[in-house]
């Protein structure tokens, strides 16, 4: 049996379509755990309606303590031999779990990864990829995740053996991390997996434009993303084949963004500002391949006030996704 854990927060406009995708999978031995994470819309009622119609749906209603806590709540009651994680705002193909399970059974893989499509209302980023199935080493799989342009959904296009989570109680989403928490756990799962299989078929459809901006996070909660990235960078650097330059750039861009936000606050906590400015020296400028990011980092090192002026004049444009 496969346990599918769905984290749900105010997803009433998209939830029914997502749950119908799961309900009508070609593989039927499913346990679909719906974690209603403090929704204030009709999401909870939709979950209950599906559970009444199909006993495979199990519903957990809880206060909103973040997506990590929601997924962990699902893992606590999951009873399947396999587990997968789905965002309630996304869609999945009807054959996804039958196909991934078949690959796992044929190969003995601890983790099966499928390709994914980034969708918008009018556009699909479906790549023209030749069909292929590959076995990846942990290093190869980790590099693929590091190279992804997205900054969310690292756990969503995968099927895991539940043993990865059962054998070590510490292998869980870290509830004290609010950004890049899924990247961190994904890398930890890859390091623990003895065999990883990849299929180029795009079974998972990610709708990033539906994802809510994490504007509700406090500055301190945003800072936990820096902790997650530092941990992943250290794990990546411990592997000979890994190149973590992209992660170092993401760390620097996120740190710059937080520095600007800290300077923008009325309180202007000097301790936080000094800490974030100090972080800009963690990596050499030569380690940052992005020229705009390198220049932004150099400017902030020399004069935070001037950097803030530029950031504010550009309508507080985020540096996190700087190109």
PDB file of C-alpha atoms in Angstrom:
ATOM      1  CA  UNK A   1       0.000   0.000   0.000  1.00  0.00           C
ATOM      2  CA  UNK A   2       1.068   3.578  -0.693  1.00  0.00           C
ATOM      3  CA  UNK A   3       0.420   6.343   1.813  1.00  0.00           C
ATOM      4  CA  UNK A   4      -0.048   9.719   0.135  1.00  0.00           C
ATOM      5  CA  UNK A   5       0.190  12.709   2.474  1.00  0.00           C
ATOM      6  CA  UNK A   6      -1.452  15.924   1.291  1.00  0.00           C
ATOM      7  CA  UNK A   7      -0.729  19.189   3.078  1.00  0.00           C
ATOM      8  CA  UNK A   8      -3.695  21.558   2.769  1.00  0.00           C
ATOM      9  CA  UNK A   9      -4.029  25.221   3.609  1.00  0.00           C
ATOM     10  CA  UNK A  10      -6.787  27.401   2.124  1.00  0.00           C
ATOM     11  CA  UNK A  11      -6.845  25.417  -1.125  1.00  0.00           C
ATOM     12  CA  UNK A  12     -10.609  25.289  -1.710  1.00  0.00           C
ATOM     13  CA  UNK A  13     -10.350  26.495  -5.328  1.00  0.00           C
ATOM     14  CA  UNK A  14      -8.054  23.643  -6.370  1.00  0.00           C
ATOM     15  CA  UNK A  15      -8.461  20.936  -3.743  1.00  0.00           C
ATOM     16  CA  UNK A  16     -11.237  18.870  -5.323  1.00  0.00           C
ATOM     17  CA  UNK A  17      -9.318  18.468  -8.579  1.00  0.00           C
ATOM     18  CA  UNK A  18      -6.178  17.405  -6.711  1.00  0.00           C
ATOM     19  CA  UNK A  19      -8.068  14.879  -4.584  1.00  0.00           C
ATOM     20  CA  UNK A  20      -9.899  13.475  -7.591  1.00  0.00           C
ATOM     21  CA  UNK A  21      -6.517  12.922  -9.247  1.00  0.00           C
ATOM     22  CA  UNK A  22      -5.603  10.773  -6.232  1.00  0.00           C
ATOM     23  CA  UNK A  23      -8.974   9.077  -5.920  1.00  0.00           C
ATOM     24  CA  UNK A  24      -8.948   7.845  -9.512  1.00  0.00           C
ATOM     25  CA  UNK A  25      -5.390   6.572  -9.686  1.00  0.00           C
ATOM     26  CA  UNK A  26      -4.955   3.367 -11.675  1.00  0.00           C
ATOM     27  CA  UNK A  27      -3.325   1.902  -8.557  1.00  0.00           C
ATOM     28  CA  UNK A  28      -6.011   1.536  -5.914  1.00  0.00           C
ATOM     29  CA  UNK A  29      -4.261   0.353  -2.747  1.00  0.00           C
ATOM     30  CA  UNK A  30      -3.852   3.827  -1.385  1.00  0.00           C
ATOM     31  CA  UNK A  31      -4.100   5.519   1.977  1.00  0.00           C
ATOM     32  CA  UNK A  32      -4.660   9.219   1.306  1.00  0.00           C
ATOM     33  CA  UNK A  33      -3.944  11.286   4.411  1.00  0.00           C
ATOM     34  CA  UNK A  34      -5.348  14.806   4.223  1.00  0.00           C
ATOM     35  CA  UNK A  35      -3.773  17.196   6.709  1.00  0.00           C
ATOM     36  CA  UNK A  36      -5.951  20.298   6.953  1.00  0.00           C
ATOM     37  CA  UNK A  37      -3.385  22.735   8.261  1.00  0.00           C
ATOM     38  CA  UNK A  38      -5.584  25.352   9.925  1.00  0.00           C
ATOM     39  CA  UNK A  39      -7.501  26.364   6.791  1.00  0.00           C
ATOM     40  CA  UNK A  40      -9.977  29.207   7.196  1.00  0.00           C
ATOM     41  CA  UNK A  41     -11.857  28.499   3.951  1.00  0.00           C
ATOM     42  CA  UNK A  42     -13.910  25.462   2.895  1.00  0.00           C
ATOM     43  CA  UNK A  43     -10.898  23.135   2.564  1.00  0.00           C
ATOM     44  CA  UNK A  44     -11.799  21.222   5.735  1.00  0.00           C
ATOM     45  CA  UNK A  45     -15.343  20.588   4.501  1.00  0.00           C
ATOM     46  CA  UNK A  46     -14.027  19.331   1.157  1.00  0.00           C
ATOM     47  CA  UNK A  47     -11.702  16.922   2.975  1.00  0.00           C
ATOM     48  CA  UNK A  48     -14.593  15.548   5.043  1.00  0.00           C
ATOM     49  CA  UNK A  49     -16.728  15.108   1.939  1.00  0.00           C
ATOM     50  CA  UNK A  50     -14.049  13.009   0.256  1.00  0.00           C
ATOM     51  CA  UNK A  51     -13.539  10.896   3.392  1.00  0.00           C
ATOM     52  CA  UNK A  52     -17.265  10.116   3.514  1.00  0.00           C
ATOM     53  CA  UNK A  53     -17.276   9.119  -0.163  1.00  0.00           C
ATOM     54  CA  UNK A  54     -14.102   7.023  -0.085  1.00  0.00           C
ATOM     55  CA  UNK A  55     -12.741   5.304   3.059  1.00  0.00           C
ATOM     56  CA  UNK A  56      -9.191   5.512   1.707  1.00  0.00           C
ATOM     57  CA  UNK A  57      -9.210   9.204   2.643  1.00  0.00           C
ATOM     58  CA  UNK A  58      -8.209   9.997   6.227  1.00  0.00           C
ATOM     59  CA  UNK A  59      -8.505  13.524   7.565  1.00  0.00           C
ATOM     60  CA  UNK A  60      -6.428  15.301  10.201  1.00  0.00           C
ATOM     61  CA  UNK A  61      -7.491  18.784  11.283  1.00  0.00           C
ATOM     62  CA  UNK A  62      -4.768  20.729  13.048  1.00  0.00           C
ATOM     63  CA  UNK A  63      -3.615  24.242  13.784  1.00  0.00           C
ATOM     64  CA  UNK A  64      -1.285  25.824  11.257  1.00  0.00           C
ATOM     65  CA  UNK A  65       2.257  25.302  12.486  1.00  0.00           C
ATOM     66  CA  UNK A  66       3.756  25.137   9.006  1.00  0.00           C
ATOM     67  CA  UNK A  67       4.034  22.591   6.229  1.00  0.00           C
ATOM     68  CA  UNK A  68       6.722  20.594   8.063  1.00  0.00           C
ATOM     69  CA  UNK A  69       4.430  19.955  11.022  1.00  0.00           C
ATOM     70  CA  UNK A  70       1.611  19.009   8.636  1.00  0.00           C
ATOM     71  CA  UNK A  71       3.647  16.405   6.766  1.00  0.00           C
ATOM     72  CA  UNK A  72       5.063  15.043  10.028  1.00  0.00           C
ATOM     73  CA  UNK A  73       1.517  14.599  11.373  1.00  0.00           C
ATOM     74  CA  UNK A  74       0.726  12.531   8.301  1.00  0.00           C
ATOM     75  CA  UNK A  75       3.861  10.418   8.702  1.00  0.00           C
ATOM     76  CA  UNK A  76       2.846   9.579  12.277  1.00  0.00           C
ATOM     77  CA  UNK A  77      -0.261   7.686  11.128  1.00  0.00           C
ATOM     78  CA  UNK A  78       0.909   6.487   7.693  1.00  0.00           C
ATOM     79  CA  UNK A  79       0.770   2.697   7.431  1.00  0.00           C
ATOM     80  CA  UNK A  80       1.836   2.109   3.825  1.00  0.00           C
ATOM     81  CA  UNK A  81       5.005   0.394   2.676  1.00  0.00           C
ATOM     82  CA  UNK A  82       5.598   3.415   0.464  1.00  0.00           C
ATOM     83  CA  UNK A  83       4.919   7.121   0.974  1.00  0.00           C
ATOM     84  CA  UNK A  84       4.585  10.163  -1.244  1.00  0.00           C
ATOM     85  CA  UNK A  85       3.892  13.851  -0.600  1.00  0.00           C
ATOM     86  CA  UNK A  86       1.508  15.995  -2.643  1.00  0.00           C
ATOM     87  CA  UNK A  87       0.785  19.705  -2.471  1.00  0.00           C
ATOM     88  CA  UNK A  88      -2.962  20.365  -2.541  1.00  0.00           C
ATOM     89  CA  UNK A  89      -2.438  23.103  -5.146  1.00  0.00           C
ATOM     90  CA  UNK A  90      -0.877  20.705  -7.677  1.00  0.00           C
ATOM     91  CA  UNK A  91      -2.102  17.918  -9.970  1.00  0.00           C
ATOM     92  CA  UNK A  92      -0.851  14.384 -10.645  1.00  0.00           C
ATOM     93  CA  UNK A  93      -1.336  12.078 -13.621  1.00  0.00           C
ATOM     94  CA  UNK A  94      -3.658   9.119 -13.129  1.00  0.00           C
ATOM     95  CA  UNK A  95      -0.895   6.533 -13.651  1.00  0.00           C
ATOM     96  CA  UNK A  96       1.696   8.213 -11.455  1.00  0.00           C
ATOM     97  CA  UNK A  97       1.666   5.864  -8.486  1.00  0.00           C
ATOM     98  CA  UNK A  98       1.174   2.653 -10.443  1.00  0.00           C
ATOM     99  CA  UNK A  99       4.157   3.586 -12.602  1.00  0.00           C
ATOM    100  CA  UNK A 100       6.459   4.644  -9.774  1.00  0.00           C
ATOM    101  CA  UNK A 101       5.553   1.610  -7.685  1.00  0.00           C
ATOM    102  CA  UNK A 102       6.216  -0.694 -10.639  1.00  0.00           C
ATOM    103  CA  UNK A 103       9.680   0.797 -11.051  1.00  0.00           C
ATOM    104  CA  UNK A 104      10.407   0.399  -7.344  1.00  0.00           C
ATOM    105  CA  UNK A 105       9.310  -3.241  -7.347  1.00  0.00           C
ATOM    106  CA  UNK A 106      11.298  -4.076 -10.489  1.00  0.00           C
ATOM    107  CA  UNK A 107      14.502  -2.405  -9.351  1.00  0.00           C
ATOM    108  CA  UNK A 108      14.359  -2.591  -5.545  1.00  0.00           C
ATOM    109  CA  UNK A 109      14.722   1.199  -5.357  1.00  0.00           C
ATOM    110  CA  UNK A 110      14.356   3.048  -2.062  1.00  0.00           C
ATOM    111  CA  UNK A 111      13.281   6.153  -3.985  1.00  0.00           C
ATOM    112  CA  UNK A 112      11.747   6.668  -7.426  1.00  0.00           C
ATOM    113  CA  UNK A 113      11.812  10.147  -8.945  1.00  0.00           C
ATOM    114  CA  UNK A 114       9.721  11.269 -11.895  1.00  0.00           C
ATOM    115  CA  UNK A 115      10.117  14.373 -13.977  1.00  0.00           C
ATOM    116  CA  UNK A 116       7.639  17.184 -13.378  1.00  0.00           C
ATOM    117  CA  UNK A 117       5.944  19.962 -15.303  1.00  0.00           C
ATOM    118  CA  UNK A 118       5.695  23.533 -14.072  1.00  0.00           C
ATOM    119  CA  UNK A 119       2.267  24.766 -15.099  1.00  0.00           C
ATOM    120  CA  UNK A 120       0.601  28.152 -15.181  1.00  0.00           C
ATOM    121  CA  UNK A 121      -2.900  29.031 -16.293  1.00  0.00           C
ATOM    122  CA  UNK A 122      -1.820  29.503 -19.904  1.00  0.00           C
ATOM    123  CA  UNK A 123       1.567  27.838 -20.128  1.00  0.00           C
ATOM    124  CA  UNK A 124       3.198  24.486 -19.574  1.00  0.00           C
ATOM    125  CA  UNK A 125       6.945  24.033 -19.238  1.00  0.00           C
ATOM    126  CA  UNK A 126       6.772  20.409 -20.356  1.00  0.00           C
ATOM    127  CA  UNK A 127      10.224  19.624 -21.710  1.00  0.00           C
ATOM    128  CA  UNK A 128      10.794  17.495 -24.780  1.00  0.00           C
ATOM    129  CA  UNK A 129      12.681  14.662 -23.126  1.00  0.00           C
ATOM    130  CA  UNK A 130      13.315  11.239 -24.582  1.00  0.00           C
ATOM    131  CA  UNK A 131      11.818   8.491 -22.471  1.00  0.00           C
ATOM    132  CA  UNK A 132      14.451   6.975 -20.246  1.00  0.00           C
ATOM    133  CA  UNK A 133      14.888   5.262 -16.928  1.00  0.00           C
ATOM    134  CA  UNK A 134      18.165   5.732 -15.081  1.00  0.00           C
ATOM    135  CA  UNK A 135      19.712   4.620 -11.841  1.00  0.00           C
ATOM    136  CA  UNK A 136      21.271   7.533 -10.027  1.00  0.00           C
ATOM    137  CA  UNK A 137      23.844   7.458  -7.273  1.00  0.00           C
ATOM    138  CA  UNK A 138      23.097   9.586  -4.233  1.00  0.00           C
ATOM    139  CA  UNK A 139      25.556  12.178  -5.535  1.00  0.00           C
ATOM    140  CA  UNK A 140      23.883  12.314  -8.949  1.00  0.00           C
ATOM    141  CA  UNK A 141      20.407  12.627  -7.452  1.00  0.00           C
ATOM    142  CA  UNK A 142      21.511  15.342  -5.035  1.00  0.00           C
ATOM    143  CA  UNK A 143      23.107  17.320  -7.874  1.00  0.00           C
ATOM    144  CA  UNK A 144      19.849  17.172  -9.820  1.00  0.00           C
ATOM    145  CA  UNK A 145      17.965  18.646  -6.853  1.00  0.00           C
ATOM    146  CA  UNK A 146      20.605  21.321  -6.332  1.00  0.00           C
ATOM    147  CA  UNK A 147      20.323  22.325  -9.995  1.00  0.00           C
ATOM    148  CA  UNK A 148      16.537  22.716  -9.924  1.00  0.00           C
ATOM    149  CA  UNK A 149      15.446  26.299 -10.554  1.00  0.00           C
ATOM    150  CA  UNK A 150      12.448  25.984  -8.251  1.00  0.00           C
ATOM    151  CA  UNK A 151      12.755  26.720  -4.536  1.00  0.00           C
ATOM    152  CA  UNK A 152       9.777  24.586  -3.444  1.00  0.00           C
ATOM    153  CA  UNK A 153       8.320  21.127  -3.944  1.00  0.00           C
ATOM    154  CA  UNK A 154      11.489  19.070  -3.612  1.00  0.00           C
ATOM    155  CA  UNK A 155       9.609  16.141  -2.000  1.00  0.00           C
ATOM    156  CA  UNK A 156       6.587  16.132  -4.307  1.00  0.00           C
ATOM    157  CA  UNK A 157       7.630  14.227  -7.436  1.00  0.00           C
ATOM    158  CA  UNK A 158       8.920  11.164  -5.614  1.00  0.00           C
ATOM    159  CA  UNK A 159       7.895   7.809  -4.153  1.00  0.00           C
ATOM    160  CA  UNK A 160       9.807   6.727  -1.033  1.00  0.00           C
ATOM    161  CA  UNK A 161      10.120   3.445   0.791  1.00  0.00           C
ATOM    162  CA  UNK A 162       8.577   4.049   4.216  1.00  0.00           C
ATOM    163  CA  UNK A 163      11.591   2.335   5.783  1.00  0.00           C
ATOM    164  CA  UNK A 164      13.574   5.516   5.080  1.00  0.00           C
ATOM    165  CA  UNK A 165      11.441   7.244   7.709  1.00  0.00           C
ATOM    166  CA  UNK A 166      10.806   4.323  10.054  1.00  0.00           C
ATOM    167  CA  UNK A 167      14.385   3.243  10.629  1.00  0.00           C
ATOM    168  CA  UNK A 168      15.433   6.651  11.905  1.00  0.00           C
ATOM    169  CA  UNK A 169      13.052   8.713  13.994  1.00  0.00           C
ATOM    170  CA  UNK A 170      15.176  11.774  13.220  1.00  0.00           C
ATOM    171  CA  UNK A 171      14.440  11.563   9.479  1.00  0.00           C
ATOM    172  CA  UNK A 172      11.524  13.986   9.498  1.00  0.00           C
ATOM    173  CA  UNK A 173      10.718  17.466   8.286  1.00  0.00           C
ATOM    174  CA  UNK A 174      12.345  19.906  10.691  1.00  0.00           C
ATOM    175  CA  UNK A 175       9.418  21.887  12.198  1.00  0.00           C
ATOM    176  CA  UNK A 176      11.756  24.704  13.235  1.00  0.00           C
ATOM    177  CA  UNK A 177      12.692  25.409   9.597  1.00  0.00           C
ATOM    178  CA  UNK A 178      10.197  27.321   7.457  1.00  0.00           C
ATOM    179  CA  UNK A 179      12.060  27.703   4.151  1.00  0.00           C
ATOM    180  CA  UNK A 180      13.988  25.053   2.199  1.00  0.00           C
ATOM    181  CA  UNK A 181      12.767  22.503   4.764  1.00  0.00           C
ATOM    182  CA  UNK A 182      11.775  20.124   1.953  1.00  0.00           C
ATOM    183  CA  UNK A 183      15.136  20.458   0.192  1.00  0.00           C
ATOM    184  CA  UNK A 184      16.904  19.507   3.417  1.00  0.00           C
ATOM    185  CA  UNK A 185      14.817  16.379   4.004  1.00  0.00           C
ATOM    186  CA  UNK A 186      15.033  15.402   0.340  1.00  0.00           C
ATOM    187  CA  UNK A 187      18.837  15.455   0.457  1.00  0.00           C
ATOM    188  CA  UNK A 188      18.836  13.480   3.721  1.00  0.00           C
ATOM    189  CA  UNK A 189      16.599  10.827   2.128  1.00  0.00           C
ATOM    190  CA  UNK A 190      18.895  10.607  -0.891  1.00  0.00           C
ATOM    191  CA  UNK A 191      21.939  10.100   1.295  1.00  0.00           C
ATOM    192  CA  UNK A 192      20.156   7.273   3.066  1.00  0.00           C
ATOM    193  CA  UNK A 193      18.844   5.583  -0.096  1.00  0.00           C
ATOM    194  CA  UNK A 194      20.787   2.623  -1.431  1.00  0.00           C
ATOM    195  CA  UNK A 195      19.161   2.758  -4.864  1.00  0.00           C
ATOM    196  CA  UNK A 196      17.496   5.725  -6.614  1.00  0.00           C
ATOM    197  CA  UNK A 197      15.652   5.386  -9.921  1.00  0.00           C
ATOM    198  CA  UNK A 198      14.677   8.267 -12.191  1.00  0.00           C
ATOM    199  CA  UNK A 199      12.084   8.266 -14.969  1.00  0.00           C
ATOM    200  CA  UNK A 200      11.876  11.107 -17.482  1.00  0.00           C
ATOM    201  CA  UNK A 201       8.070  10.810 -17.669  1.00  0.00           C
ATOM    202  CA  UNK A 202       6.429  13.911 -16.183  1.00  0.00           C
ATOM    203  CA  UNK A 203       3.733  12.560 -13.873  1.00  0.00           C
ATOM    204  CA  UNK A 204       3.659  15.518 -11.463  1.00  0.00           C
ATOM    205  CA  UNK A 205       2.244  18.951 -12.372  1.00  0.00           C
ATOM    206  CA  UNK A 206       3.394  21.833 -10.186  1.00  0.00           C
ATOM    207  CA  UNK A 207       1.433  25.117 -10.203  1.00  0.00           C
ATOM    208  CA  UNK A 208       3.903  27.559  -8.644  1.00  0.00           C
ATOM    209  CA  UNK A 209       1.680  30.557  -9.405  1.00  0.00           C
ATOM    210  CA  UNK A 210      -0.867  29.132  -6.950  1.00  0.00           C
ATOM    211  CA  UNK A 211       1.637  28.810  -4.126  1.00  0.00           C
ATOM    212  CA  UNK A 212       1.074  31.540  -1.556  1.00  0.00           C
ATOM    213  CA  UNK A 213       3.941  33.934  -0.993  1.00  0.00           C
ATOM    214  CA  UNK A 214       5.495  33.333   2.406  1.00  0.00           C
ATOM    215  CA  UNK A 215       4.714  36.889   3.404  1.00  0.00           C
ATOM    216  CA  UNK A 216       3.315  35.741   6.736  1.00  0.00           C
ATOM    217  CA  UNK A 217       6.753  34.544   7.840  1.00  0.00           C
ATOM    218  CA  UNK A 218       8.645  36.680  10.296  1.00  0.00           C
ATOM    219  CA  UNK A 219      12.228  37.694   9.619  1.00  0.00           C
ATOM    220  CA  UNK A 220      13.425  35.092  12.120  1.00  0.00           C
ATOM    221  CA  UNK A 221      11.398  32.377  10.356  1.00  0.00           C
ATOM    222  CA  UNK A 222      12.847  33.417   6.996  1.00  0.00           C
ATOM    223  CA  UNK A 223      16.310  33.142   8.543  1.00  0.00           C
ATOM    224  CA  UNK A 224      15.761  29.430   9.116  1.00  0.00           C
ATOM    225  CA  UNK A 225      16.139  29.064   5.347  1.00  0.00           C
ATOM    226  CA  UNK A 226      19.758  30.130   5.741  1.00  0.00           C
ATOM    227  CA  UNK A 227      20.265  27.346   8.295  1.00  0.00           C
ATOM    228  CA  UNK A 228      18.737  24.782   5.932  1.00  0.00           C
ATOM    229  CA  UNK A 229      20.906  25.917   3.025  1.00  0.00           C
ATOM    230  CA  UNK A 230      24.091  25.813   5.110  1.00  0.00           C
ATOM    231  CA  UNK A 231      23.282  22.247   6.145  1.00  0.00           C
ATOM    232  CA  UNK A 232      22.615  21.165   2.553  1.00  0.00           C
ATOM    233  CA  UNK A 233      25.792  22.903   1.348  1.00  0.00           C
ATOM    234  CA  UNK A 234      27.818  21.040   3.974  1.00  0.00           C
ATOM    235  CA  UNK A 235      26.227  17.736   2.960  1.00  0.00           C
ATOM    236  CA  UNK A 236      26.893  18.466  -0.701  1.00  0.00           C
ATOM    237  CA  UNK A 237      30.507  19.424  -0.108  1.00  0.00           C
ATOM    238  CA  UNK A 238      31.053  16.107   1.645  1.00  0.00           C
ATOM    239  CA  UNK A 239      30.381  14.366  -1.686  1.00  0.00           C
ATOM    240  CA  UNK A 240      33.193  14.458  -4.226  1.00  0.00           C
ATOM    241  CA  UNK A 241      30.937  14.791  -7.276  1.00  0.00           C
ATOM    242  CA  UNK A 242      28.707  17.616  -6.028  1.00  0.00           C
ATOM    243  CA  UNK A 243      28.870  21.261  -7.100  1.00  0.00           C
ATOM    244  CA  UNK A 244      27.090  23.510  -4.599  1.00  0.00           C
ATOM    245  CA  UNK A 245      27.742  26.861  -6.287  1.00  0.00           C
ATOM    246  CA  UNK A 246      24.013  27.374  -6.951  1.00  0.00           C
ATOM    247  CA  UNK A 247      23.236  26.825  -3.268  1.00  0.00           C
ATOM    248  CA  UNK A 248      25.895  29.315  -2.216  1.00  0.00           C
ATOM    249  CA  UNK A 249      24.295  31.850  -4.542  1.00  0.00           C
ATOM    250  CA  UNK A 250      20.845  31.112  -3.107  1.00  0.00           C
ATOM    251  CA  UNK A 251      22.221  31.513   0.401  1.00  0.00           C
ATOM    252  CA  UNK A 252      23.799  34.863  -0.485  1.00  0.00           C
ATOM    253  CA  UNK A 253      20.682  36.116  -2.309  1.00  0.00           C
ATOM    254  CA  UNK A 254      18.398  35.121   0.568  1.00  0.00           C
ATOM    255  CA  UNK A 255      20.751  36.714   3.083  1.00  0.00           C
ATOM    256  CA  UNK A 256      20.829  39.945   1.062  1.00  0.00           C
ATOM    257  CA  UNK A 257      17.033  39.993   0.875  1.00  0.00           C
ATOM    258  CA  UNK A 258      16.744  39.517   4.641  1.00  0.00           C
ATOM    259  CA  UNK A 259      19.332  42.228   5.255  1.00  0.00           C
ATOM    260  CA  UNK A 260      17.278  44.656   3.179  1.00  0.00           C
ATOM    261  CA  UNK A 261      14.099  43.677   5.021  1.00  0.00           C
ATOM    262  CA  UNK A 262      15.805  44.084   8.401  1.00  0.00           C
ATOM    263  CA  UNK A 263      17.028  47.535   7.394  1.00  0.00           C
ATOM    264  CA  UNK A 264      13.521  48.393   6.186  1.00  0.00           C
ATOM    265  CA  UNK A 265      11.895  47.627   9.527  1.00  0.00           C
ATOM    266  CA  UNK A 266      11.080  50.506  11.831  1.00  0.00           C
ATOM    267  CA  UNK A 267      12.997  48.920  14.704  1.00  0.00           C
ATOM    268  CA  UNK A 268      16.156  48.312  12.640  1.00  0.00           C
ATOM    269  CA  UNK A 269      17.516  45.696  15.029  1.00  0.00           C
ATOM    270  CA  UNK A 270      21.235  46.416  14.757  1.00  0.00           C
ATOM    271  CA  UNK A 271      22.159  42.970  16.056  1.00  0.00           C
ATOM    272  CA  UNK A 272      20.264  41.255  13.241  1.00  0.00           C
ATOM    273  CA  UNK A 273      21.611  43.692  10.667  1.00  0.00           C
ATOM    274  CA  UNK A 274      25.206  43.086  11.804  1.00  0.00           C
ATOM    275  CA  UNK A 275      24.686  39.319  11.744  1.00  0.00           C
ATOM    276  CA  UNK A 276      23.264  39.359   8.220  1.00  0.00           C
ATOM    277  CA  UNK A 277      26.015  41.674   6.990  1.00  0.00           C
ATOM    278  CA  UNK A 278      28.620  39.362   8.520  1.00  0.00           C
ATOM    279  CA  UNK A 279      27.045  36.436   6.637  1.00  0.00           C
ATOM    280  CA  UNK A 280      27.882  38.156   3.339  1.00  0.00           C
ATOM    281  CA  UNK A 281      31.533  37.267   3.949  1.00  0.00           C
ATOM    282  CA  UNK A 282      30.850  33.542   4.335  1.00  0.00           C
ATOM    283  CA  UNK A 283      31.695  32.866   0.687  1.00  0.00           C
ATOM    284  CA  UNK A 284      34.267  34.547  -1.526  1.00  0.00           C
ATOM    285  CA  UNK A 285      32.918  36.764  -4.278  1.00  0.00           C
ATOM    286  CA  UNK A 286      34.716  34.537  -6.781  1.00  0.00           C
ATOM    287  CA  UNK A 287      32.473  31.664  -5.653  1.00  0.00           C
ATOM    288  CA  UNK A 288      29.415  33.573  -6.896  1.00  0.00           C
ATOM    289  CA  UNK A 289      29.137  33.094 -10.664  1.00  0.00           C
ATOM    290  CA  UNK A 290      26.142  35.407 -11.036  1.00  0.00           C
ATOM    291  CA  UNK A 291      27.545  38.859 -11.830  1.00  0.00           C
ATOM    292  CA  UNK A 292      24.512  40.822 -10.590  1.00  0.00           C
ATOM    293  CA  UNK A 293      24.495  38.913  -7.326  1.00  0.00           C
ATOM    294  CA  UNK A 294      28.238  39.374  -6.907  1.00  0.00           C
ATOM    295  CA  UNK A 295      27.885  43.122  -7.400  1.00  0.00           C
ATOM    296  CA  UNK A 296      24.917  43.334  -5.002  1.00  0.00           C
ATOM    297  CA  UNK A 297      26.894  41.434  -2.379  1.00  0.00           C
ATOM    298  CA  UNK A 298      29.957  43.654  -2.800  1.00  0.00           C
ATOM    299  CA  UNK A 299      27.847  46.805  -2.552  1.00  0.00           C
ATOM    300  CA  UNK A 300      26.129  45.631   0.646  1.00  0.00           C
ATOM    301  CA  UNK A 301      29.457  44.684   2.188  1.00  0.00           C
ATOM    302  CA  UNK A 302      30.734  48.208   1.646  1.00  0.00           C
ATOM    303  CA  UNK A 303      27.582  50.211   2.325  1.00  0.00           C
ATOM    304  CA  UNK A 304      24.318  48.677   3.567  1.00  0.00           C
ATOM    305  CA  UNK A 305      22.554  52.025   3.490  1.00  0.00           C
ATOM    306  CA  UNK A 306      23.353  52.525  -0.212  1.00  0.00           C
ATOM    307  CA  UNK A 307      22.243  48.963  -1.006  1.00  0.00           C
ATOM    308  CA  UNK A 308      19.002  49.619   0.801  1.00  0.00           C
ATOM    309  CA  UNK A 309      18.490  52.804  -1.236  1.00  0.00           C
ATOM    310  CA  UNK A 310      18.910  50.841  -4.500  1.00  0.00           C
ATOM    311  CA  UNK A 311      16.615  48.053  -3.256  1.00  0.00           C
ATOM    312  CA  UNK A 312      13.921  50.517  -2.222  1.00  0.00           C
ATOM    313  CA  UNK A 313      14.149  52.497  -5.459  1.00  0.00           C
ATOM    314  CA  UNK A 314      13.609  49.246  -7.375  1.00  0.00           C
ATOM    315  CA  UNK A 315      10.300  48.809  -5.486  1.00  0.00           C
ATOM    316  CA  UNK A 316      11.858  46.340  -3.044  1.00  0.00           C
ATOM    317  CA  UNK A 317      12.433  43.793  -5.783  1.00  0.00           C
ATOM    318  CA  UNK A 318      13.405  40.455  -4.307  1.00  0.00           C
ATOM    319  CA  UNK A 319      17.006  39.382  -4.669  1.00  0.00           C
ATOM    320  CA  UNK A 320      16.245  35.737  -3.895  1.00  0.00           C
ATOM    321  CA  UNK A 321      15.609  34.813  -7.525  1.00  0.00           C
ATOM    322  CA  UNK A 322      18.135  37.238  -9.002  1.00  0.00           C
ATOM    323  CA  UNK A 323      19.212  36.300 -12.513  1.00  0.00           C
TER     324      UNK A 323
END
